Amino acid sequence: MSELRDLYQEVILDHGRHPRNFGKPAGADLVAEGHNPLCGDKVRVHVKMKDDVLDEIGFEGTGCAISTAAASMMTEALKGKTKEEAAELFQAFHDMVTGRRRPRDGALGKLAAFSTVCAYPLRVKCATLVWHTLLAALRGEKKTATTE
C-alpha cells in the first residue's frame, strides 16, 4: 500500500509542477471562474464544445499543488467526454475525495491518485474547486464557483 501511496503522491506532484492544459484553448466558448477563500486558490476553466463533447479544455489560475494537479488531471480526463460523462466523473471523483464511497476499480484512472485526500478535509476543497468551476461553465453560470 505504501508503494501505491508513493506513486499517487508522485503523480500529483508531477501535475502540480508541470500542469497539462494550462491556458485558454483557442475558440473556447464556455468559461467560469472559481475561488476557494480558505486557501486562496483561484481558477478559470475554459471549454470548447463540439456538439455535446468537451473538445478542448484548459485552465488558468493560481493555487496550491493539490488544486493545480486536480485541474491538470481533470482536463486530461475530460477531453473528449460528453457533458453527461463529465458530470458522472465529477460525482465519482467527489464521492471518492469526500470519503463517501470508493470508485469502481479503474473508473477514475489517474484521478484515483486523489483517493487519500479524504483524510485531509481542507484539501478536499482544493481538489474539488476546479470540478465545481467546470460544472459552472457547463451550466453557463456567471457567478464565481466556490467549494462552500
JSON list of C-alpha atoms in Angstrom, two decimals:
[
{"chain": "A", "resi": 1, "resn": "MET", "atom": "CA", "xyz": [0.00, 0.00, 0.00]},
{"chain": "A", "resi": 2, "resn": "SER", "atom": "CA", "xyz": [2.91, 2.31, 0.76]},
{"chain": "A", "resi": 3, "resn": "GLU", "atom": "CA", "xyz": [4.24, 1.91, -2.80]},
{"chain": "A", "resi": 4, "resn": "LEU", "atom": "CA", "xyz": [0.85, 2.84, -4.26]},
{"chain": "A", "resi": 5, "resn": "ARG", "atom": "CA", "xyz": [0.60, 5.89, -1.98]},
{"chain": "A", "resi": 6, "resn": "ASP", "atom": "CA", "xyz": [4.10, 6.94, -3.08]},
{"chain": "A", "resi": 7, "resn": "LEU", "atom": "CA", "xyz": [3.14, 6.54, -6.75]},
{"chain": "A", "resi": 8, "resn": "TYR", "atom": "CA", "xyz": [-0.02, 8.59, -6.23]},
{"chain": "A", "resi": 9, "resn": "GLN", "atom": "CA", "xyz": [1.97, 11.30, -4.48]},
{"chain": "A", "resi": 10, "resn": "GLU", "atom": "CA", "xyz": [4.46, 11.38, -7.37]},
{"chain": "A", "resi": 11, "resn": "VAL", "atom": "CA", "xyz": [1.66, 11.74, -9.95]},
{"chain": "A", "resi": 12, "resn": "ILE", "atom": "CA", "xyz": [0.11, 14.64, -8.03]},
{"chain": "A", "resi": 13, "resn": "LEU", "atom": "CA", "xyz": [3.49, 16.35, -7.58]},
{"chain": "A", "resi": 14, "resn": "ASP", "atom": "CA", "xyz": [4.26, 15.97, -11.30]},
{"chain": "A", "resi": 15, "resn": "HIS", "atom": "CA", "xyz": [0.95, 17.54, -12.35]},
{"chain": "A", "resi": 16, "resn": "GLY", "atom": "CA", "xyz": [1.35, 20.26, -9.71]},
{"chain": "A", "resi": 17, "resn": "ARG", "atom": "CA", "xyz": [4.80, 21.18, -11.02]},
{"chain": "A", "resi": 18, "resn": "HIS", "atom": "CA", "xyz": [4.10, 20.64, -14.72]},
{"chain": "A", "resi": 19, "resn": "PRO", "atom": "CA", "xyz": [0.38, 21.22, -15.27]},
{"chain": "A", "resi": 20, "resn": "ARG", "atom": "CA", "xyz": [-1.13, 19.99, -18.52]},
{"chain": "A", "resi": 21, "resn": "ASN", "atom": "CA", "xyz": [-3.65, 22.06, -20.49]},
{"chain": "A", "resi": 22, "resn": "PHE", "atom": "CA", "xyz": [-2.70, 25.26, -18.67]},
{"chain": "A", "resi": 23, "resn": "GLY", "atom": "CA", "xyz": [-4.09, 28.16, -20.68]},
{"chain": "A", "resi": 24, "resn": "LYS", "atom": "CA", "xyz": [-7.11, 29.07, -22.73]},
{"chain": "A", "resi": 25, "resn": "PRO", "atom": "CA", "xyz": [-7.84, 26.84, -25.75]},
{"chain": "A", "resi": 26, "resn": "ALA", "atom": "CA", "xyz": [-8.45, 28.72, -29.00]},
{"chain": "A", "resi": 27, "resn": "GLY", "atom": "CA", "xyz": [-12.15, 29.07, -29.66]},
{"chain": "A", "resi": 28, "resn": "ALA", "atom": "CA", "xyz": [-13.24, 28.29, -26.10]},
{"chain": "A", "resi": 29, "resn": "ASP", "atom": "CA", "xyz": [-16.94, 29.08, -25.83]},
{"chain": "A", "resi": 30, "resn": "LEU", "atom": "CA", "xyz": [-17.61, 28.34, -22.15]},
{"chain": "A", "resi": 31, "resn": "VAL", "atom": "CA", "xyz": [-15.81, 29.86, -19.19]},
{"chain": "A", "resi": 32, "resn": "ALA", "atom": "CA", "xyz": [-16.25, 30.05, -15.44]},
{"chain": "A", "resi": 33, "resn": "GLU", "atom": "CA", "xyz": [-14.24, 31.30, -12.51]},
{"chain": "A", "resi": 34, "resn": "GLY", "atom": "CA", "xyz": [-13.74, 29.59, -9.18]},
{"chain": "A", "resi": 35, "resn": "HIS", "atom": "CA", "xyz": [-12.32, 30.70, -5.86]},
{"chain": "A", "resi": 36, "resn": "ASN", "atom": "CA", "xyz": [-11.51, 28.83, -2.64]},
{"chain": "A", "resi": 37, "resn": "PRO", "atom": "CA", "xyz": [-11.48, 31.55, 0.02]},
{"chain": "A", "resi": 38, "resn": "LEU", "atom": "CA", "xyz": [-9.95, 29.25, 2.65]},
{"chain": "A", "resi": 39, "resn": "CYS", "atom": "CA", "xyz": [-6.60, 28.89, 0.94]},
{"chain": "A", "resi": 40, "resn": "GLY", "atom": "CA", "xyz": [-6.80, 31.46, -1.86]},
{"chain": "A", "resi": 41, "resn": "ASP", "atom": "CA", "xyz": [-6.94, 29.11, -4.87]},
{"chain": "A", "resi": 42, "resn": "LYS", "atom": "CA", "xyz": [-8.32, 30.87, -7.94]},
{"chain": "A", "resi": 43, "resn": "VAL", "atom": "CA", "xyz": [-9.08, 29.14, -11.22]},
{"chain": "A", "resi": 44, "resn": "ARG", "atom": "CA", "xyz": [-10.69, 29.90, -14.55]},
{"chain": "A", "resi": 45, "resn": "VAL", "atom": "CA", "xyz": [-11.85, 26.95, -16.66]},
{"chain": "A", "resi": 46, "resn": "HIS", "atom": "CA", "xyz": [-12.23, 27.28, -20.45]},
{"chain": "A", "resi": 47, "resn": "VAL", "atom": "CA", "xyz": [-14.10, 24.75, -22.56]},
{"chain": "A", "resi": 48, "resn": "LYS", "atom": "CA", "xyz": [-14.51, 24.48, -26.31]},
{"chain": "A", "resi": 49, "resn": "MET", "atom": "CA", "xyz": [-17.57, 22.39, -27.08]},
{"chain": "A", "resi": 50, "resn": "LYS", "atom": "CA", "xyz": [-18.13, 20.47, -30.28]},
{"chain": "A", "resi": 51, "resn": "ASP", "atom": "CA", "xyz": [-21.69, 19.22, -30.34]},
{"chain": "A", "resi": 52, "resn": "ASP", "atom": "CA", "xyz": [-22.13, 17.85, -26.79]},
{"chain": "A", "resi": 53, "resn": "VAL", "atom": "CA", "xyz": [-18.46, 16.92, -26.37]},
{"chain": "A", "resi": 54, "resn": "LEU", "atom": "CA", "xyz": [-15.74, 18.75, -24.44]},
{"chain": "A", "resi": 55, "resn": "ASP", "atom": "CA", "xyz": [-13.46, 19.10, -27.45]},
{"chain": "A", "resi": 56, "resn": "GLU", "atom": "CA", "xyz": [-10.81, 21.23, -25.73]},
{"chain": "A", "resi": 57, "resn": "ILE", "atom": "CA", "xyz": [-10.45, 22.17, -22.09]},
{"chain": "A", "resi": 58, "resn": "GLY", "atom": "CA", "xyz": [-7.92, 24.30, -20.29]},
{"chain": "A", "resi": 59, "resn": "PHE", "atom": "CA", "xyz": [-7.45, 26.26, -17.11]},
{"chain": "A", "resi": 60, "resn": "GLU", "atom": "CA", "xyz": [-5.68, 29.33, -15.77]},
{"chain": "A", "resi": 61, "resn": "GLY", "atom": "CA", "xyz": [-5.10, 30.46, -12.24]},
{"chain": "A", "resi": 62, "resn": "THR", "atom": "CA", "xyz": [-3.06, 30.11, -9.11]},
{"chain": "A", "resi": 63, "resn": "GLY", "atom": "CA", "xyz": [-3.31, 27.64, -6.30]},
{"chain": "A", "resi": 64, "resn": "CYS", "atom": "CA", "xyz": [-1.66, 25.04, -4.17]},
{"chain": "A", "resi": 65, "resn": "ALA", "atom": "CA", "xyz": [-0.15, 21.84, -5.59]},
{"chain": "A", "resi": 66, "resn": "ILE", "atom": "CA", "xyz": [-3.36, 19.85, -4.96]},
{"chain": "A", "resi": 67, "resn": "SER", "atom": "CA", "xyz": [-5.52, 22.43, -6.73]},
{"chain": "A", "resi": 68, "resn": "THR", "atom": "CA", "xyz": [-3.16, 22.72, -9.71]},
{"chain": "A", "resi": 69, "resn": "ALA", "atom": "CA", "xyz": [-2.74, 18.96, -10.01]},
{"chain": "A", "resi": 70, "resn": "ALA", "atom": "CA", "xyz": [-6.52, 18.43, -9.81]},
{"chain": "A", "resi": 71, "resn": "ALA", "atom": "CA", "xyz": [-7.06, 20.97, -12.61]},
{"chain": "A", "resi": 72, "resn": "SER", "atom": "CA", "xyz": [-4.36, 19.41, -14.77]},
{"chain": "A", "resi": 73, "resn": "MET", "atom": "CA", "xyz": [-5.59, 15.87, -14.30]},
{"chain": "A", "resi": 74, "resn": "MET", "atom": "CA", "xyz": [-9.25, 16.83, -14.69]},
{"chain": "A", "resi": 75, "resn": "THR", "atom": "CA", "xyz": [-8.58, 18.47, -18.06]},
{"chain": "A", "resi": 76, "resn": "GLU", "atom": "CA", "xyz": [-6.80, 15.35, -19.28]},
{"chain": "A", "resi": 77, "resn": "ALA", "atom": "CA", "xyz": [-9.57, 13.06, -18.06]},
{"chain": "A", "resi": 78, "resn": "LEU", "atom": "CA", "xyz": [-12.45, 15.07, -19.55]},
{"chain": "A", "resi": 79, "resn": "LYS", "atom": "CA", "xyz": [-11.19, 15.87, -23.02]},
{"chain": "A", "resi": 80, "resn": "GLY", "atom": "CA", "xyz": [-13.48, 14.09, -25.48]},
{"chain": "A", "resi": 81, "resn": "LYS", "atom": "CA", "xyz": [-16.20, 13.37, -22.90]},
{"chain": "A", "resi": 82, "resn": "THR", "atom": "CA", "xyz": [-19.83, 14.49, -23.11]},
{"chain": "A", "resi": 83, "resn": "LYS", "atom": "CA", "xyz": [-21.36, 16.87, -20.58]},
{"chain": "A", "resi": 84, "resn": "GLU", "atom": "CA", "xyz": [-23.17, 13.92, -19.03]},
{"chain": "A", "resi": 85, "resn": "GLU", "atom": "CA", "xyz": [-19.96, 11.89, -18.75]},
{"chain": "A", "resi": 86, "resn": "ALA", "atom": "CA", "xyz": [-18.22, 14.91, -17.19]},
{"chain": "A", "resi": 87, "resn": "ALA", "atom": "CA", "xyz": [-20.98, 15.21, -14.58]},
{"chain": "A", "resi": 88, "resn": "GLU", "atom": "CA", "xyz": [-20.75, 11.48, -13.80]},
{"chain": "A", "resi": 89, "resn": "LEU", "atom": "CA", "xyz": [-16.96, 11.68, -13.44]},
{"chain": "A", "resi": 90, "resn": "PHE", "atom": "CA", "xyz": [-17.35, 14.71, -11.16]},
{"chain": "A", "resi": 91, "resn": "GLN", "atom": "CA", "xyz": [-19.72, 12.75, -8.92]},
{"chain": "A", "resi": 92, "resn": "ALA", "atom": "CA", "xyz": [-17.41, 9.72, -8.75]},
{"chain": "A", "resi": 93, "resn": "PHE", "atom": "CA", "xyz": [-14.41, 11.96, -8.00]},
{"chain": "A", "resi": 94, "resn": "HIS", "atom": "CA", "xyz": [-16.33, 13.97, -5.40]},
{"chain": "A", "resi": 95, "resn": "ASP", "atom": "CA", "xyz": [-17.59, 10.80, -3.70]},
{"chain": "A", "resi": 96, "resn": "MET", "atom": "CA", "xyz": [-14.03, 9.46, -3.56]},
{"chain": "A", "resi": 97, "resn": "VAL", "atom": "CA", "xyz": [-12.34, 12.58, -2.14]},
{"chain": "A", "resi": 98, "resn": "THR", "atom": "CA", "xyz": [-15.07, 13.13, 0.43]},
{"chain": "A", "resi": 99, "resn": "GLY", "atom": "CA", "xyz": [-14.87, 9.50, 1.54]},
{"chain": "A", "resi": 100, "resn": "ARG", "atom": "CA", "xyz": [-18.50, 8.75, 0.65]},
{"chain": "A", "resi": 101, "resn": "ARG", "atom": "CA", "xyz": [-17.65, 5.76, -1.48]},
{"chain": "A", "resi": 102, "resn": "ARG", "atom": "CA", "xyz": [-14.79, 4.16, -3.31]},
{"chain": "A", "resi": 103, "resn": "PRO", "atom": "CA", "xyz": [-14.93, 4.22, -7.09]},
{"chain": "A", "resi": 104, "resn": "ARG", "atom": "CA", "xyz": [-15.13, 1.02, -9.10]},
{"chain": "A", "resi": 105, "resn": "ASP", "atom": "CA", "xyz": [-11.65, -0.27, -9.94]},
{"chain": "A", "resi": 106, "resn": "GLY", "atom": "CA", "xyz": [-10.27, 1.72, -12.84]},
{"chain": "A", "resi": 107, "resn": "ALA", "atom": "CA", "xyz": [-13.30, 4.02, -13.05]},
{"chain": "A", "resi": 108, "resn": "LEU", "atom": "CA", "xyz": [-11.27, 7.15, -12.31]},
{"chain": "A", "resi": 109, "resn": "GLY", "atom": "CA", "xyz": [-7.96, 6.20, -13.91]},
{"chain": "A", "resi": 110, "resn": "LYS", "atom": "CA", "xyz": [-5.17, 8.52, -12.76]},
{"chain": "A", "resi": 111, "resn": "LEU", "atom": "CA", "xyz": [-7.67, 10.58, -10.78]},
{"chain": "A", "resi": 112, "resn": "ALA", "atom": "CA", "xyz": [-7.56, 7.78, -8.19]},
{"chain": "A", "resi": 113, "resn": "ALA", "atom": "CA", "xyz": [-4.31, 9.45, -7.06]},
{"chain": "A", "resi": 114, "resn": "PHE", "atom": "CA", "xyz": [-6.55, 11.77, -5.02]},
{"chain": "A", "resi": 115, "resn": "SER", "atom": "CA", "xyz": [-8.05, 8.89, -3.03]},
{"chain": "A", "resi": 116, "resn": "THR", "atom": "CA", "xyz": [-6.15, 9.83, 0.14]},
{"chain": "A", "resi": 117, "resn": "VAL", "atom": "CA", "xyz": [-7.38, 13.44, 0.09]},
{"chain": "A", "resi": 118, "resn": "CYS", "atom": "CA", "xyz": [-10.44, 12.43, 2.13]},
{"chain": "A", "resi": 119, "resn": "ALA", "atom": "CA", "xyz": [-8.15, 12.15, 5.16]},
{"chain": "A", "resi": 120, "resn": "TYR", "atom": "CA", "xyz": [-7.49, 15.92, 4.90]},
{"chain": "A", "resi": 121, "resn": "PRO", "atom": "CA", "xyz": [-10.86, 17.75, 4.86]},
{"chain": "A", "resi": 122, "resn": "LEU", "atom": "CA", "xyz": [-9.41, 21.17, 3.99]},
{"chain": "A", "resi": 123, "resn": "ARG", "atom": "CA", "xyz": [-7.62, 19.66, 0.98]},
{"chain": "A", "resi": 124, "resn": "VAL", "atom": "CA", "xyz": [-10.91, 18.28, -0.37]},
{"chain": "A", "resi": 125, "resn": "LYS", "atom": "CA", "xyz": [-11.86, 21.85, -1.25]},
{"chain": "A", "resi": 126, "resn": "CYS", "atom": "CA", "xyz": [-8.54, 22.29, -3.08]},
{"chain": "A", "resi": 127, "resn": "ALA", "atom": "CA", "xyz": [-9.11, 19.11, -5.09]},
{"chain": "A", "resi": 128, "resn": "THR", "atom": "CA", "xyz": [-12.74, 19.85, -5.99]},
{"chain": "A", "resi": 129, "resn": "LEU", "atom": "CA", "xyz": [-12.64, 23.59, -6.77]},
{"chain": "A", "resi": 130, "resn": "VAL", "atom": "CA", "xyz": [-11.79, 23.08, -10.46]},
{"chain": "A", "resi": 131, "resn": "TRP", "atom": "CA", "xyz": [-14.56, 20.47, -10.79]},
{"chain": "A", "resi": 132, "resn": "HIS", "atom": "CA", "xyz": [-17.16, 22.85, -9.35]},
{"chain": "A", "resi": 133, "resn": "THR", "atom": "CA", "xyz": [-15.85, 25.52, -11.70]},
{"chain": "A", "resi": 134, "resn": "LEU", "atom": "CA", "xyz": [-16.15, 23.19, -14.69]},
{"chain": "A", "resi": 135, "resn": "LEU", "atom": "CA", "xyz": [-19.77, 22.40, -13.83]},
{"chain": "A", "resi": 136, "resn": "ALA", "atom": "CA", "xyz": [-20.49, 26.14, -13.54]},
{"chain": "A", "resi": 137, "resn": "ALA", "atom": "CA", "xyz": [-19.02, 26.64, -17.04]},
{"chain": "A", "resi": 138, "resn": "LEU", "atom": "CA", "xyz": [-21.08, 23.78, -18.49]},
{"chain": "A", "resi": 139, "resn": "ARG", "atom": "CA", "xyz": [-24.24, 25.25, -16.91]},
{"chain": "A", "resi": 140, "resn": "GLY", "atom": "CA", "xyz": [-23.43, 28.76, -18.15]},
{"chain": "A", "resi": 141, "resn": "GLU", "atom": "CA", "xyz": [-23.36, 30.18, -14.62]},
{"chain": "A", "resi": 142, "resn": "LYS", "atom": "CA", "xyz": [-21.91, 33.67, -14.30]},
{"chain": "A", "resi": 143, "resn": "LYS", "atom": "CA", "xyz": [-21.25, 33.77, -10.55]},
{"chain": "A", "resi": 144, "resn": "THR", "atom": "CA", "xyz": [-17.90, 32.64, -9.18]},
{"chain": "A", "resi": 145, "resn": "ALA", "atom": "CA", "xyz": [-17.92, 28.96, -8.25]},
{"chain": "A", "resi": 146, "resn": "THR", "atom": "CA", "xyz": [-16.83, 28.03, -4.74]},
{"chain": "A", "resi": 147, "resn": "THR", "atom": "CA", "xyz": [-16.49, 24.92, -2.66]},
{"chain": "A", "resi": 148, "resn": "GLU", "atom": "CA", "xyz": [-18.65, 26.39, 0.13]}
]
